[in-house]
């Protein structure tokens, strides 16, 4: 039993996600090393803090209702931001579980820094926008066709060459491909 307990503690201490234990008054009871590494606070500093100290979007006034809802639903998942010791705001995904342990209520929250994911999503949106502009502004007529052969987009140059608006052109192409299949 002692070995199993040590292994469990070792696993928590070395988890890649930050782990927080929070009490009913929003006090941070304990954290793992990943939490310390992510936000730059020591375990002792965390133990003197509340959720509201690290999450400025989580008001103290809203905490009791959030606690009650999480207690009823037993779990919650949110995206927010946590304030690091150096003042940086870090986008996070928080997955928490309501736990009753030896007569005391806790939230056990697994917190993941999603900065990389948010940056990748931003880069993808920018890339899609550059492609859309290049497609729309191209001097040559172009269309986008699905693998099934259905044309779903036409750029301005193609529409101008054929004398249709995009919806009209797509309708004409659709009719023509229906006749070909028949």
mmCIF file of C-alpha atoms in Angstrom:
data_model
loop_
_atom_site.group_PDB
_atom_site.id
_atom_site.type_symbol
_atom_site.label_atom_id
_atom_site.label_comp_id
_atom_site.label_asym_id
_atom_site.label_seq_id
_atom_site.Cartn_x
_atom_site.Cartn_y
_atom_site.Cartn_z
ATOM 1 C CA UNK A 1 0.000 0.000 0.000
ATOM 2 C CA UNK A 2 2.878 2.378 0.794
ATOM 3 C CA UNK A 3 4.547 1.624 -2.550
ATOM 4 C CA UNK A 4 1.285 2.259 -4.361
ATOM 5 C CA UNK A 5 0.831 5.552 -2.503
ATOM 6 C CA UNK A 6 4.384 6.647 -3.367
ATOM 7 C CA UNK A 7 3.850 5.714 -7.019
ATOM 8 C CA UNK A 8 0.602 7.693 -7.111
ATOM 9 C CA UNK A 9 2.280 10.751 -5.578
ATOM 10 C CA UNK A 10 5.232 10.398 -7.954
ATOM 11 C CA UNK A 11 2.830 10.251 -10.924
ATOM 12 C CA UNK A 12 0.991 13.389 -9.764
ATOM 13 C CA UNK A 13 4.220 15.259 -9.112
ATOM 14 C CA UNK A 14 5.538 14.406 -12.582
ATOM 15 C CA UNK A 15 2.326 14.795 -14.597
ATOM 16 C CA UNK A 16 2.671 17.058 -17.622
ATOM 17 C CA UNK A 17 -0.574 18.896 -16.852
ATOM 18 C CA UNK A 18 -0.832 21.260 -13.908
ATOM 19 C CA UNK A 19 -2.919 19.801 -11.119
ATOM 20 C CA UNK A 20 -4.747 21.914 -8.539
ATOM 21 C CA UNK A 21 -6.785 20.882 -5.494
ATOM 22 C CA UNK A 22 -9.216 23.645 -4.602
ATOM 23 C CA UNK A 23 -11.560 23.888 -1.610
ATOM 24 C CA UNK A 24 -15.107 25.207 -1.395
ATOM 25 C CA UNK A 25 -13.897 28.760 -0.608
ATOM 26 C CA UNK A 26 -11.748 28.798 -3.792
ATOM 27 C CA UNK A 27 -8.497 28.396 -1.813
ATOM 28 C CA UNK A 28 -5.763 26.472 -3.576
ATOM 29 C CA UNK A 29 -5.013 23.596 -1.224
ATOM 30 C CA UNK A 30 -2.222 21.946 -3.205
ATOM 31 C CA UNK A 31 -0.604 21.839 -6.653
ATOM 32 C CA UNK A 32 1.861 19.671 -8.495
ATOM 33 C CA UNK A 33 5.219 20.696 -9.975
ATOM 34 C CA UNK A 34 3.706 21.275 -13.431
ATOM 35 C CA UNK A 35 1.522 24.039 -11.936
ATOM 36 C CA UNK A 36 4.619 25.647 -10.414
ATOM 37 C CA UNK A 37 6.513 25.414 -13.710
ATOM 38 C CA UNK A 38 3.599 26.809 -15.731
ATOM 39 C CA UNK A 39 2.867 29.871 -13.592
ATOM 40 C CA UNK A 40 6.159 30.388 -11.746
ATOM 41 C CA UNK A 41 4.795 30.248 -8.190
ATOM 42 C CA UNK A 42 6.128 27.919 -5.504
ATOM 43 C CA UNK A 43 3.855 25.377 -3.827
ATOM 44 C CA UNK A 44 3.874 27.566 -0.699
ATOM 45 C CA UNK A 45 2.854 30.649 -2.703
ATOM 46 C CA UNK A 46 0.012 28.725 -4.348
ATOM 47 C CA UNK A 47 -1.245 27.581 -0.936
ATOM 48 C CA UNK A 48 -1.722 31.245 0.053
ATOM 49 C CA UNK A 49 -3.761 31.978 -3.090
ATOM 50 C CA UNK A 50 -7.292 31.552 -4.362
ATOM 51 C CA UNK A 51 -8.606 30.743 -7.807
ATOM 52 C CA UNK A 52 -9.340 34.460 -8.232
ATOM 53 C CA UNK A 53 -5.660 35.323 -7.747
ATOM 54 C CA UNK A 54 -4.611 33.323 -10.796
ATOM 55 C CA UNK A 55 -7.791 33.617 -12.875
ATOM 56 C CA UNK A 56 -8.882 37.263 -13.182
ATOM 57 C CA UNK A 57 -11.924 36.203 -15.228
ATOM 58 C CA UNK A 58 -13.344 34.218 -12.306
ATOM 59 C CA UNK A 59 -15.024 36.592 -9.878
ATOM 60 C CA UNK A 60 -15.308 35.780 -6.203
ATOM 61 C CA UNK A 61 -19.010 36.600 -6.414
ATOM 62 C CA UNK A 62 -19.549 33.920 -9.078
ATOM 63 C CA UNK A 63 -17.622 31.193 -7.258
ATOM 64 C CA UNK A 64 -20.468 29.839 -5.028
ATOM 65 C CA UNK A 65 -22.764 29.306 -8.028
ATOM 66 C CA UNK A 66 -19.947 27.693 -10.019
ATOM 67 C CA UNK A 67 -19.130 25.417 -7.079
ATOM 68 C CA UNK A 68 -22.784 24.372 -6.711
ATOM 69 C CA UNK A 69 -23.123 23.672 -10.450
ATOM 70 C CA UNK A 70 -19.891 21.645 -10.523
ATOM 71 C CA UNK A 71 -20.964 19.735 -7.413
ATOM 72 C CA UNK A 72 -24.260 18.858 -9.082
ATOM 73 C CA UNK A 73 -22.752 17.961 -12.462
ATOM 74 C CA UNK A 74 -19.625 16.421 -10.846
ATOM 75 C CA UNK A 75 -17.351 17.823 -13.577
ATOM 76 C CA UNK A 76 -16.727 20.869 -15.716
ATOM 77 C CA UNK A 77 -14.458 21.913 -18.536
ATOM 78 C CA UNK A 78 -13.653 25.543 -19.325
ATOM 79 C CA UNK A 79 -11.172 27.613 -21.291
ATOM 80 C CA UNK A 80 -9.780 30.665 -19.567
ATOM 81 C CA UNK A 81 -6.530 32.446 -18.766
ATOM 82 C CA UNK A 82 -4.240 32.179 -15.754
ATOM 83 C CA UNK A 83 -1.913 34.916 -14.593
ATOM 84 C CA UNK A 84 1.700 33.822 -14.185
ATOM 85 C CA UNK A 85 3.887 35.284 -11.455
ATOM 86 C CA UNK A 86 5.604 37.508 -14.040
ATOM 87 C CA UNK A 87 2.220 38.932 -15.082
ATOM 88 C CA UNK A 88 1.852 37.041 -18.373
ATOM 89 C CA UNK A 89 -1.613 35.753 -19.175
ATOM 90 C CA UNK A 90 -1.534 32.108 -20.232
ATOM 91 C CA UNK A 91 -4.491 30.608 -22.097
ATOM 92 C CA UNK A 92 -5.551 27.390 -20.373
ATOM 93 C CA UNK A 93 -8.035 24.562 -20.621
ATOM 94 C CA UNK A 94 -9.304 23.475 -17.214
ATOM 95 C CA UNK A 95 -10.930 20.102 -16.634
ATOM 96 C CA UNK A 96 -12.175 19.704 -13.101
ATOM 97 C CA UNK A 97 -13.850 17.021 -11.095
ATOM 98 C CA UNK A 98 -15.828 17.505 -7.898
ATOM 99 C CA UNK A 99 -14.509 15.162 -5.189
ATOM 100 C CA UNK A 100 -15.626 14.322 -1.669
ATOM 101 C CA UNK A 101 -12.664 13.062 0.334
ATOM 102 C CA UNK A 102 -12.818 12.243 4.040
ATOM 103 C CA UNK A 103 -15.845 14.467 4.478
ATOM 104 C CA UNK A 104 -14.315 17.480 2.684
ATOM 105 C CA UNK A 105 -15.258 18.803 -0.743
ATOM 106 C CA UNK A 106 -12.669 19.642 -3.387
ATOM 107 C CA UNK A 107 -12.237 20.414 -7.018
ATOM 108 C CA UNK A 108 -9.427 18.475 -8.601
ATOM 109 C CA UNK A 109 -8.489 20.549 -11.652
ATOM 110 C CA UNK A 110 -6.230 19.443 -14.488
ATOM 111 C CA UNK A 111 -4.951 22.560 -16.242
ATOM 112 C CA UNK A 112 -3.255 22.576 -19.620
ATOM 113 C CA UNK A 113 -1.454 25.493 -21.257
ATOM 114 C CA UNK A 114 -3.084 25.815 -24.688
ATOM 115 C CA UNK A 115 -0.859 28.625 -26.008
ATOM 116 C CA UNK A 116 0.500 26.365 -28.752
ATOM 117 C CA UNK A 117 -2.958 25.256 -29.850
ATOM 118 C CA UNK A 118 -4.250 28.831 -29.939
ATOM 119 C CA UNK A 119 -1.216 29.956 -31.954
ATOM 120 C CA UNK A 120 -1.709 27.059 -34.407
ATOM 121 C CA UNK A 121 -5.412 27.955 -34.798
ATOM 122 C CA UNK A 122 -4.484 31.615 -35.428
ATOM 123 C CA UNK A 123 -1.863 30.616 -38.006
ATOM 124 C CA UNK A 124 -4.380 28.324 -39.733
ATOM 125 C CA UNK A 125 -6.995 31.120 -39.894
ATOM 126 C CA UNK A 126 -4.402 33.488 -41.360
ATOM 127 C CA UNK A 127 -3.333 30.883 -43.911
ATOM 128 C CA UNK A 128 -6.936 30.205 -44.892
ATOM 129 C CA UNK A 129 -7.526 33.951 -45.280
ATOM 130 C CA UNK A 130 -4.423 34.331 -47.493
ATOM 131 C CA UNK A 131 -5.611 31.404 -49.648
ATOM 132 C CA UNK A 132 -9.126 32.848 -49.874
ATOM 133 C CA UNK A 133 -7.782 36.258 -50.952
ATOM 134 C CA UNK A 134 -5.404 34.682 -53.505
ATOM 135 C CA UNK A 135 -8.260 32.588 -54.904
ATOM 136 C CA UNK A 136 -10.686 35.515 -55.077
ATOM 137 C CA UNK A 137 -8.158 38.014 -56.459
ATOM 138 C CA UNK A 138 -6.552 35.717 -59.044
ATOM 139 C CA UNK A 139 -6.531 37.092 -62.590
ATOM 140 C CA UNK A 140 -7.400 33.667 -63.972
ATOM 141 C CA UNK A 141 -10.721 31.928 -63.555
ATOM 142 C CA UNK A 142 -10.678 29.205 -60.902
ATOM 143 C CA UNK A 143 -13.174 26.934 -59.212
ATOM 144 C CA UNK A 144 -13.087 24.578 -56.251
ATOM 145 C CA UNK A 145 -14.456 21.099 -56.836
ATOM 146 C CA UNK A 146 -15.077 18.347 -54.275
ATOM 147 C CA UNK A 147 -13.638 14.878 -54.667
ATOM 148 C CA UNK A 148 -17.105 13.803 -55.848
ATOM 149 C CA UNK A 149 -16.817 16.323 -58.710
ATOM 150 C CA UNK A 150 -19.240 18.956 -57.371
ATOM 151 C CA UNK A 151 -18.106 22.561 -57.894
ATOM 152 C CA UNK A 152 -18.603 24.494 -54.670
ATOM 153 C CA UNK A 153 -16.742 27.785 -55.282
ATOM 154 C CA UNK A 154 -15.903 30.003 -58.224
ATOM 155 C CA UNK A 155 -13.699 33.095 -58.101
ATOM 156 C CA UNK A 156 -14.567 36.550 -59.487
ATOM 157 C CA UNK A 157 -12.475 36.102 -62.633
ATOM 158 C CA UNK A 158 -14.304 32.895 -63.621
ATOM 159 C CA UNK A 159 -17.692 34.467 -62.923
ATOM 160 C CA UNK A 160 -16.769 37.564 -64.966
ATOM 161 C CA UNK A 161 -15.493 35.455 -67.889
ATOM 162 C CA UNK A 162 -18.727 33.473 -68.017
ATOM 163 C CA UNK A 163 -21.058 36.350 -67.138
ATOM 164 C CA UNK A 164 -22.620 34.876 -63.999
ATOM 165 C CA UNK A 165 -22.687 35.658 -60.312
ATOM 166 C CA UNK A 166 -21.145 32.877 -58.219
ATOM 167 C CA UNK A 167 -24.526 31.410 -57.136
ATOM 168 C CA UNK A 168 -25.783 31.479 -60.735
ATOM 169 C CA UNK A 169 -22.606 29.862 -62.042
ATOM 170 C CA UNK A 170 -22.669 27.120 -59.416
ATOM 171 C CA UNK A 171 -26.314 26.437 -60.267
ATOM 172 C CA UNK A 172 -25.475 26.206 -63.998
ATOM 173 C CA UNK A 173 -22.538 23.881 -63.324
ATOM 174 C CA UNK A 174 -24.748 21.769 -61.062
ATOM 175 C CA UNK A 175 -27.399 21.415 -63.735
ATOM 176 C CA UNK A 176 -24.805 20.504 -66.358
ATOM 177 C CA UNK A 177 -23.244 17.823 -64.202
ATOM 178 C CA UNK A 178 -26.692 16.399 -63.402
ATOM 179 C CA UNK A 179 -27.407 16.080 -67.154
ATOM 180 C CA UNK A 180 -24.020 14.374 -67.676
ATOM 181 C CA UNK A 181 -24.825 11.778 -65.008
ATOM 182 C CA UNK A 182 -28.240 11.015 -66.500
#
